[in-house]
GROMACS .gro file of N, CA, C and O in nm:
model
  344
    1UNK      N    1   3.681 -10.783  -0.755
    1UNK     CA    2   3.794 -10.768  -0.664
    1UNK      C    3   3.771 -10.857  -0.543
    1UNK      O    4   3.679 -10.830  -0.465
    2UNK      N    5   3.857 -10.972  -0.523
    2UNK     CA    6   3.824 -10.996  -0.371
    2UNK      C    7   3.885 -10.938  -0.258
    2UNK      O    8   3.998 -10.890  -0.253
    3UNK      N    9   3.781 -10.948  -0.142
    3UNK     CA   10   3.794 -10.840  -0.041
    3UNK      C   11   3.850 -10.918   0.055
    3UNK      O   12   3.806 -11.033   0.054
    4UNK      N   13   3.963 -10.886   0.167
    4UNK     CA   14   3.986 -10.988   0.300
    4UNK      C   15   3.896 -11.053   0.368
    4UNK      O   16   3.783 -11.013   0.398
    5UNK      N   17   3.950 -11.166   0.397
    5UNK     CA   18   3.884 -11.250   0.455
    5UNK      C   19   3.751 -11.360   0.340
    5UNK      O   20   3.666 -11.434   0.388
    6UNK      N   21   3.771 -11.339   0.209
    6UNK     CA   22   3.718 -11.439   0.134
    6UNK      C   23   3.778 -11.519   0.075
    6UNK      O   24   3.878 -11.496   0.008
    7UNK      N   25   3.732 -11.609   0.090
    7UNK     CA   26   3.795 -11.739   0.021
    7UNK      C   27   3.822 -11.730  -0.151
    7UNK      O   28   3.725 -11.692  -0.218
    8UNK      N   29   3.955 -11.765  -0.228
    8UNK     CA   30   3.899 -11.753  -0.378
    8UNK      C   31   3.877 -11.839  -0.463
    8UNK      O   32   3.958 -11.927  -0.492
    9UNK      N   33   3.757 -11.824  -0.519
    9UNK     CA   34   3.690 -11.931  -0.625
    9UNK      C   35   3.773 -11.867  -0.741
    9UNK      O   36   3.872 -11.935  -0.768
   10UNK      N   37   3.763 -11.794  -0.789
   10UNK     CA   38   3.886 -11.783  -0.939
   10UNK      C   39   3.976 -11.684  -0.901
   10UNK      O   40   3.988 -11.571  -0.948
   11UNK      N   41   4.020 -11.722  -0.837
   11UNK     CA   42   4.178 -11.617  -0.762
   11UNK      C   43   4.237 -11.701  -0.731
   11UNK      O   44   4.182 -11.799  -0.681
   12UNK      N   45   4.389 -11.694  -0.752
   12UNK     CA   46   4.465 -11.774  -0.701
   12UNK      C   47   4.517 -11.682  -0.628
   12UNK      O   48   4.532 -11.565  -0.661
   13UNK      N   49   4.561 -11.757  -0.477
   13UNK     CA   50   4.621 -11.648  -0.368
   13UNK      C   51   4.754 -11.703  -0.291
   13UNK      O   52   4.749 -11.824  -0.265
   14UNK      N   53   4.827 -11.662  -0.266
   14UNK     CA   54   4.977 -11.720  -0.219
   14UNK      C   55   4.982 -11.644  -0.107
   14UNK      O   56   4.926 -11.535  -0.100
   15UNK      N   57   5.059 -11.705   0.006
   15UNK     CA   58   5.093 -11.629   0.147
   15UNK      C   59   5.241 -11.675   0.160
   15UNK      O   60   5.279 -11.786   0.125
   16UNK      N   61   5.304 -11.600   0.201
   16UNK     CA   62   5.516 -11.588   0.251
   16UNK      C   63   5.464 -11.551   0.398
   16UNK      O   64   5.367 -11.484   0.434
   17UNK      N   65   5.556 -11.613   0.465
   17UNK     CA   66   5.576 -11.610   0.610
   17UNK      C   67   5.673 -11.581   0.588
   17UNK      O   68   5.755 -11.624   0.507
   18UNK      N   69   5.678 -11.427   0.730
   18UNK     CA   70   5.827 -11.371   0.777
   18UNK      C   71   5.842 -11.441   0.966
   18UNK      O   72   5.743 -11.427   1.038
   19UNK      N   73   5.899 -11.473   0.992
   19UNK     CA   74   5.932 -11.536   1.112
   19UNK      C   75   6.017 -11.424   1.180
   19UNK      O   76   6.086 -11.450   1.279
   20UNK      N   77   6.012 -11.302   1.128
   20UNK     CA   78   6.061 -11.137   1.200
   20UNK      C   79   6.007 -11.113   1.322
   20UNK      O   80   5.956 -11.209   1.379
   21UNK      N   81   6.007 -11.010   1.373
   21UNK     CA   82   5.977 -10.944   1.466
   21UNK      C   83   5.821 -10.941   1.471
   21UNK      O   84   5.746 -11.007   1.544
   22UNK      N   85   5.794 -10.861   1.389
   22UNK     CA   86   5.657 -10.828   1.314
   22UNK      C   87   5.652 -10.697   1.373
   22UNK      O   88   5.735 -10.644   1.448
   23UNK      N   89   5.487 -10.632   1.306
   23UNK     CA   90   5.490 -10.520   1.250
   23UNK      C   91   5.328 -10.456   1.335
   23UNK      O   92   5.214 -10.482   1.296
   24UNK      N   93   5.361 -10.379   1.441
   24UNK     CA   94   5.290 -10.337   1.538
   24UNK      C   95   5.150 -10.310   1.431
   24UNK      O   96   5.143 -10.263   1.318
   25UNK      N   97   5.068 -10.352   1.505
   25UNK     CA   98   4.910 -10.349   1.486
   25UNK      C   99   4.895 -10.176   1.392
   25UNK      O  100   4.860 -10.164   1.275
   26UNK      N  101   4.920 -10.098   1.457
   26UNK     CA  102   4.881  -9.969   1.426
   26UNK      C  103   5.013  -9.918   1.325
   26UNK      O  104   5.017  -9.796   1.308
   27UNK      N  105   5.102  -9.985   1.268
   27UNK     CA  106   5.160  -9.984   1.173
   27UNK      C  107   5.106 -10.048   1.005
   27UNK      O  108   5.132 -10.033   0.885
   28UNK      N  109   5.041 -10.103   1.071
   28UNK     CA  110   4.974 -10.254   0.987
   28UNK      C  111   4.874 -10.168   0.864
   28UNK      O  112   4.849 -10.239   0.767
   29UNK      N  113   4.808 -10.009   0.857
   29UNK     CA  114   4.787  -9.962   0.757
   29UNK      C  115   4.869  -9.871   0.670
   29UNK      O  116   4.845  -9.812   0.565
   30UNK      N  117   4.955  -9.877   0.734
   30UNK     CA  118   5.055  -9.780   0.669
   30UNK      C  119   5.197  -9.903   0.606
   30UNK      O  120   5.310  -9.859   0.587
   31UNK      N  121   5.176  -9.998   0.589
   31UNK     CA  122   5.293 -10.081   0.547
   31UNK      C  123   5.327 -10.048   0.413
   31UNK      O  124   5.443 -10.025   0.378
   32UNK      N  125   5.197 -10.044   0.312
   32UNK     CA  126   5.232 -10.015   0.196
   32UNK      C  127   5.278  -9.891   0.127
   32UNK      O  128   5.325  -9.889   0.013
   33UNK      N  129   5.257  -9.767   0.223
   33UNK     CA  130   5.330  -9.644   0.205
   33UNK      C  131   5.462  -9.624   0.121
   33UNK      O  132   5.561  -9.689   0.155
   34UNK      N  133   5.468  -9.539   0.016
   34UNK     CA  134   5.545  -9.546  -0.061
   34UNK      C  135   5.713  -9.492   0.050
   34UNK      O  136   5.681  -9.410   0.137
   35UNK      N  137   5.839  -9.521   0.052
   35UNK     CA  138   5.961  -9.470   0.129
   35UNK      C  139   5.903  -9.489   0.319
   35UNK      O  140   5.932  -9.416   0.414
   36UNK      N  141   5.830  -9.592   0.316
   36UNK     CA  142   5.758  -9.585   0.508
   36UNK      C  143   5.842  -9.652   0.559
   36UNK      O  144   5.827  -9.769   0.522
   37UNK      N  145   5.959  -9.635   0.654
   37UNK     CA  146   6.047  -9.705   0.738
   37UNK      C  147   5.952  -9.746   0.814
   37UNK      O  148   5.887  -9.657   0.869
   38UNK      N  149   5.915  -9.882   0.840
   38UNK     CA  150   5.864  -9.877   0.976
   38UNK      C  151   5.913  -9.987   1.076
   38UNK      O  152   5.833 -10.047   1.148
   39UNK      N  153   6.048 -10.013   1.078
   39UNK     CA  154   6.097 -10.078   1.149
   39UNK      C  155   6.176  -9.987   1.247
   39UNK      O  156   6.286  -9.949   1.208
   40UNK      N  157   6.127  -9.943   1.384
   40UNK     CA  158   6.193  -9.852   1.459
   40UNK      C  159   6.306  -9.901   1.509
   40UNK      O  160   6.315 -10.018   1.548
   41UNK      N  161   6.431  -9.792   1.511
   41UNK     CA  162   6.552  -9.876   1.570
   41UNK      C  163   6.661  -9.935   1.503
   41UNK      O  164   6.755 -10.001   1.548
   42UNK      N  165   6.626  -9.893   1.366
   42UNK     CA  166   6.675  -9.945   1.270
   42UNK      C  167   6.880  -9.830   1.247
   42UNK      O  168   6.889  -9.707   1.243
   43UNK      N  169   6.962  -9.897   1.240
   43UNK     CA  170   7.112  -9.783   1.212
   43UNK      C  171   7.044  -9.763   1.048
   43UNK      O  172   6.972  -9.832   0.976
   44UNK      N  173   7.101  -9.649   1.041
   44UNK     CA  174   7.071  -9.545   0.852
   44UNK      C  175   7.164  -9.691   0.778
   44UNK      O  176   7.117  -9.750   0.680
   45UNK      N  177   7.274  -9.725   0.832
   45UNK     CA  178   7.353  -9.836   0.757
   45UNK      C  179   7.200  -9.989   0.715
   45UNK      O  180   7.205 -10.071   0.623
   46UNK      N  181   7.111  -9.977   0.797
   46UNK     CA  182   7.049 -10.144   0.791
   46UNK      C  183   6.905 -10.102   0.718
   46UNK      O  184   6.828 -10.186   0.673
   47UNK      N  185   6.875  -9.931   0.711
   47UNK     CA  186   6.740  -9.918   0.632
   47UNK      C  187   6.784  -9.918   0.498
   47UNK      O  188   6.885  -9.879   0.441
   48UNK      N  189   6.640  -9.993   0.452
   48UNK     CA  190   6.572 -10.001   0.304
   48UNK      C  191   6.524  -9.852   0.243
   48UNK      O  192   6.517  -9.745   0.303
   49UNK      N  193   6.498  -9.877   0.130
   49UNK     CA  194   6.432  -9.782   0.047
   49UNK      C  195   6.284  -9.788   0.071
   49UNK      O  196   6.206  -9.692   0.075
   50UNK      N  197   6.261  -9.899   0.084
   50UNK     CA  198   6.059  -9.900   0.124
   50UNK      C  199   6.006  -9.935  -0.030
   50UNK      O  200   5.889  -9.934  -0.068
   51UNK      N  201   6.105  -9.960  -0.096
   51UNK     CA  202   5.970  -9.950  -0.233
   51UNK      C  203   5.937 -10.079  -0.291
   51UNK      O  204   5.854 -10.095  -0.380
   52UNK      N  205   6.009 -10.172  -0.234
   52UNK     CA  206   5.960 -10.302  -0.278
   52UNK      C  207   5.786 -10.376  -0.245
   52UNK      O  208   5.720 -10.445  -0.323
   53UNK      N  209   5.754 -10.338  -0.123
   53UNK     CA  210   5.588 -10.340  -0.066
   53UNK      C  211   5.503 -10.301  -0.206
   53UNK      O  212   5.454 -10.386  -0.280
   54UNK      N  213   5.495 -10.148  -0.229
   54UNK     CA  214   5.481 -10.055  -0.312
   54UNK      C  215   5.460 -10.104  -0.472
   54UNK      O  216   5.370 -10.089  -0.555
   55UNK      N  217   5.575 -10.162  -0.472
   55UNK     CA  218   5.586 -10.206  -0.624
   55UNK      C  219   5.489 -10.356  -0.630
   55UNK      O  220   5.393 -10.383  -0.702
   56UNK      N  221   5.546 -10.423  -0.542
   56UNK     CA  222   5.409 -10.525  -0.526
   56UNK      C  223   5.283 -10.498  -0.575
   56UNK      O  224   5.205 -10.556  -0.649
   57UNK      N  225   5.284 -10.377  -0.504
   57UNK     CA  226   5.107 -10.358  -0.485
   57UNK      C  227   5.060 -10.324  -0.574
   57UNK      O  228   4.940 -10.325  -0.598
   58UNK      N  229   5.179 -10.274  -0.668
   58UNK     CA  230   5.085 -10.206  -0.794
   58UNK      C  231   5.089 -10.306  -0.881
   58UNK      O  232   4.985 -10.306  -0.948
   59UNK      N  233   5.189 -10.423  -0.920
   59UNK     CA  234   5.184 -10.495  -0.993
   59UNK      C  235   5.031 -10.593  -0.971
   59UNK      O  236   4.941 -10.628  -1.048
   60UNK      N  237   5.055 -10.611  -0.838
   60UNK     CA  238   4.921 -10.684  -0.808
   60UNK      C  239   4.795 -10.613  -0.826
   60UNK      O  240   4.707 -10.686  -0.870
   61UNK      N  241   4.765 -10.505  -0.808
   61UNK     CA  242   4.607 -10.397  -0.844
   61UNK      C  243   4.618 -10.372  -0.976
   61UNK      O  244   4.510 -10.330  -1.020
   62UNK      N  245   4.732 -10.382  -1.086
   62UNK     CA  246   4.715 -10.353  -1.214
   62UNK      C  247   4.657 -10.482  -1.287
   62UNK      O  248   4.620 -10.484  -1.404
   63UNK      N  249   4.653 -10.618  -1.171
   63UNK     CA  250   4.626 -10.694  -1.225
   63UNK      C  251   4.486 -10.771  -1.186
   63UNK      O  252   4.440 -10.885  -1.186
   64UNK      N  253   4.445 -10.632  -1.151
   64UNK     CA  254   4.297 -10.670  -1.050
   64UNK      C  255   4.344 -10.790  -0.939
   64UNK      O  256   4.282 -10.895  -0.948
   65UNK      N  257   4.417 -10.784  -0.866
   65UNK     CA  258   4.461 -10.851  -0.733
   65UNK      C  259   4.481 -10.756  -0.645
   65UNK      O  260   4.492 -10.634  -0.662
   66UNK      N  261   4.486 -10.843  -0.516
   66UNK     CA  262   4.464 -10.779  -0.365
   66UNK      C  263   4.558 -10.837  -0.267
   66UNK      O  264   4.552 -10.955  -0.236
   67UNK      N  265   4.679 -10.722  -0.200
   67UNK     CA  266   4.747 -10.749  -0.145
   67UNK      C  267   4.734 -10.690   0.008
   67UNK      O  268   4.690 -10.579   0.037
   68UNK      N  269   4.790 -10.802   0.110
   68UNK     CA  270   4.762 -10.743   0.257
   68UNK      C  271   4.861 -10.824   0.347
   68UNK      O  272   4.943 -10.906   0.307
   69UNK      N  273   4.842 -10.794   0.449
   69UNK     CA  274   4.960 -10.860   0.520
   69UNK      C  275   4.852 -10.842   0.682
   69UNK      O  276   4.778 -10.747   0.707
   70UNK      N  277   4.878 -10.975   0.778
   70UNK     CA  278   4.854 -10.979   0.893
   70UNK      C  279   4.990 -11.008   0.945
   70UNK      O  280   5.082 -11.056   0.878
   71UNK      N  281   4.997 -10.969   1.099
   71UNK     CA  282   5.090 -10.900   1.185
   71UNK      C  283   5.114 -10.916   1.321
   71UNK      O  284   5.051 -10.824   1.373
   72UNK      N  285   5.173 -10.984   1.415
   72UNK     CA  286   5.131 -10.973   1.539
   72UNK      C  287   5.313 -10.963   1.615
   72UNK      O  288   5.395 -11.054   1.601
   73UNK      N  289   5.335 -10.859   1.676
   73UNK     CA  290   5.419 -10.853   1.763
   73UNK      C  291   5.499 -10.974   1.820
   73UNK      O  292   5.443 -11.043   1.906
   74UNK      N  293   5.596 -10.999   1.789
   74UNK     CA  294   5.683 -11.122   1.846
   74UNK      C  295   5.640 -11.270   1.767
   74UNK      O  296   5.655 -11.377   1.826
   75UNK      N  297   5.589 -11.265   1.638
   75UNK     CA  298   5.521 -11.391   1.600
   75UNK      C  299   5.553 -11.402   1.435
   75UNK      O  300   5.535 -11.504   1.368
   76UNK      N  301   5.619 -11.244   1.374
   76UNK     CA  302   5.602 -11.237   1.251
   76UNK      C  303   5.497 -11.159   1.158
   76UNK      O  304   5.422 -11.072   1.203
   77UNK      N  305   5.501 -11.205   1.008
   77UNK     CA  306   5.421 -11.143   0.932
   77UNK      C  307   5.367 -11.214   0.817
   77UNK      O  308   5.445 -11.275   0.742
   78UNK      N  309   5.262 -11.213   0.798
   78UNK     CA  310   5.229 -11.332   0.661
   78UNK      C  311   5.187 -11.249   0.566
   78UNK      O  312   5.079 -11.193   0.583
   79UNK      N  313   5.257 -11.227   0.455
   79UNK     CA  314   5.195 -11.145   0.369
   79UNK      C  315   5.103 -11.256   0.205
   79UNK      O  316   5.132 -11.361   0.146
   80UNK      N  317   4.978 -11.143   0.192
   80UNK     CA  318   4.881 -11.228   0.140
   80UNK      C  319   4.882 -11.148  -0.001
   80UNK      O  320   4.908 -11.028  -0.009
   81UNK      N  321   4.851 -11.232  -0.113
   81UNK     CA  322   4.826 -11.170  -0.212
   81UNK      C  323   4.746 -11.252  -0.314
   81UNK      O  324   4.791 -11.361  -0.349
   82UNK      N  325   4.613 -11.200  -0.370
   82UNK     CA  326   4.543 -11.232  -0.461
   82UNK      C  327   4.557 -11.232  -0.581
   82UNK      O  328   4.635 -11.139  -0.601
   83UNK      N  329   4.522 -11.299  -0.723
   83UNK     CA  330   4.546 -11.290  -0.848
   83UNK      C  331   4.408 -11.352  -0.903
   83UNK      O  332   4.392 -11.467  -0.863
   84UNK      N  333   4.303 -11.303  -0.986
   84UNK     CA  334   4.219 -11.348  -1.060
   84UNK      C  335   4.273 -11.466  -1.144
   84UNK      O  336   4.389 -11.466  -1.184
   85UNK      N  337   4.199 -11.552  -1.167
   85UNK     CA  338   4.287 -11.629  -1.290
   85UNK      C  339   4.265 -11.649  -1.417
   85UNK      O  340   4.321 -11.737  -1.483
   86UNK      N  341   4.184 -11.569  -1.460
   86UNK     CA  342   4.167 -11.494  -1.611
   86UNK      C  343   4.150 -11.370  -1.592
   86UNK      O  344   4.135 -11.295  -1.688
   0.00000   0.00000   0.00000
């Protein structure tokens, strides 16, 4: 399994930039929570279901990969994800 912050020798790893708001520090372990609104402020008309994170994650851990996301207030969100490549 690779762990954050290692480089991958047989993982291939992809990062998406959100150019959003971003996603307060102390939110940042709870993102992948299955139904977790965590965009405060949000009208009931503009929230999500939450399960797209979720579904990620399992597709990616069923496939021995590692998904995470860094975060900083007013800057966005880069979400990271690992894949073995055999």
């Amino acid at each position: 399994m690779l762990e954050e912050g290692q480089q991958p020798t047989e993982h291939v790893m992809v990062s998406v930039f959100n150019s959003g708001k971003g996603i307060p520090s102390e939110e940042l372990p709870l993102i992948f929570d299955r139904y977790r609104d965590l965009v405060s402020g949000k009208s009931d008309q503009n929230k999500m279901s939450g399960l797209g994170l979720i579904i990620s994650q399992r597709i990616i851990e069923a496939h021995n990969g590692k998904i995470w996301v860094e975060s900083e207030i007013g800057k966005g969100a880069t979400f990271h994800f690992a894949l073995p490549l055999r």
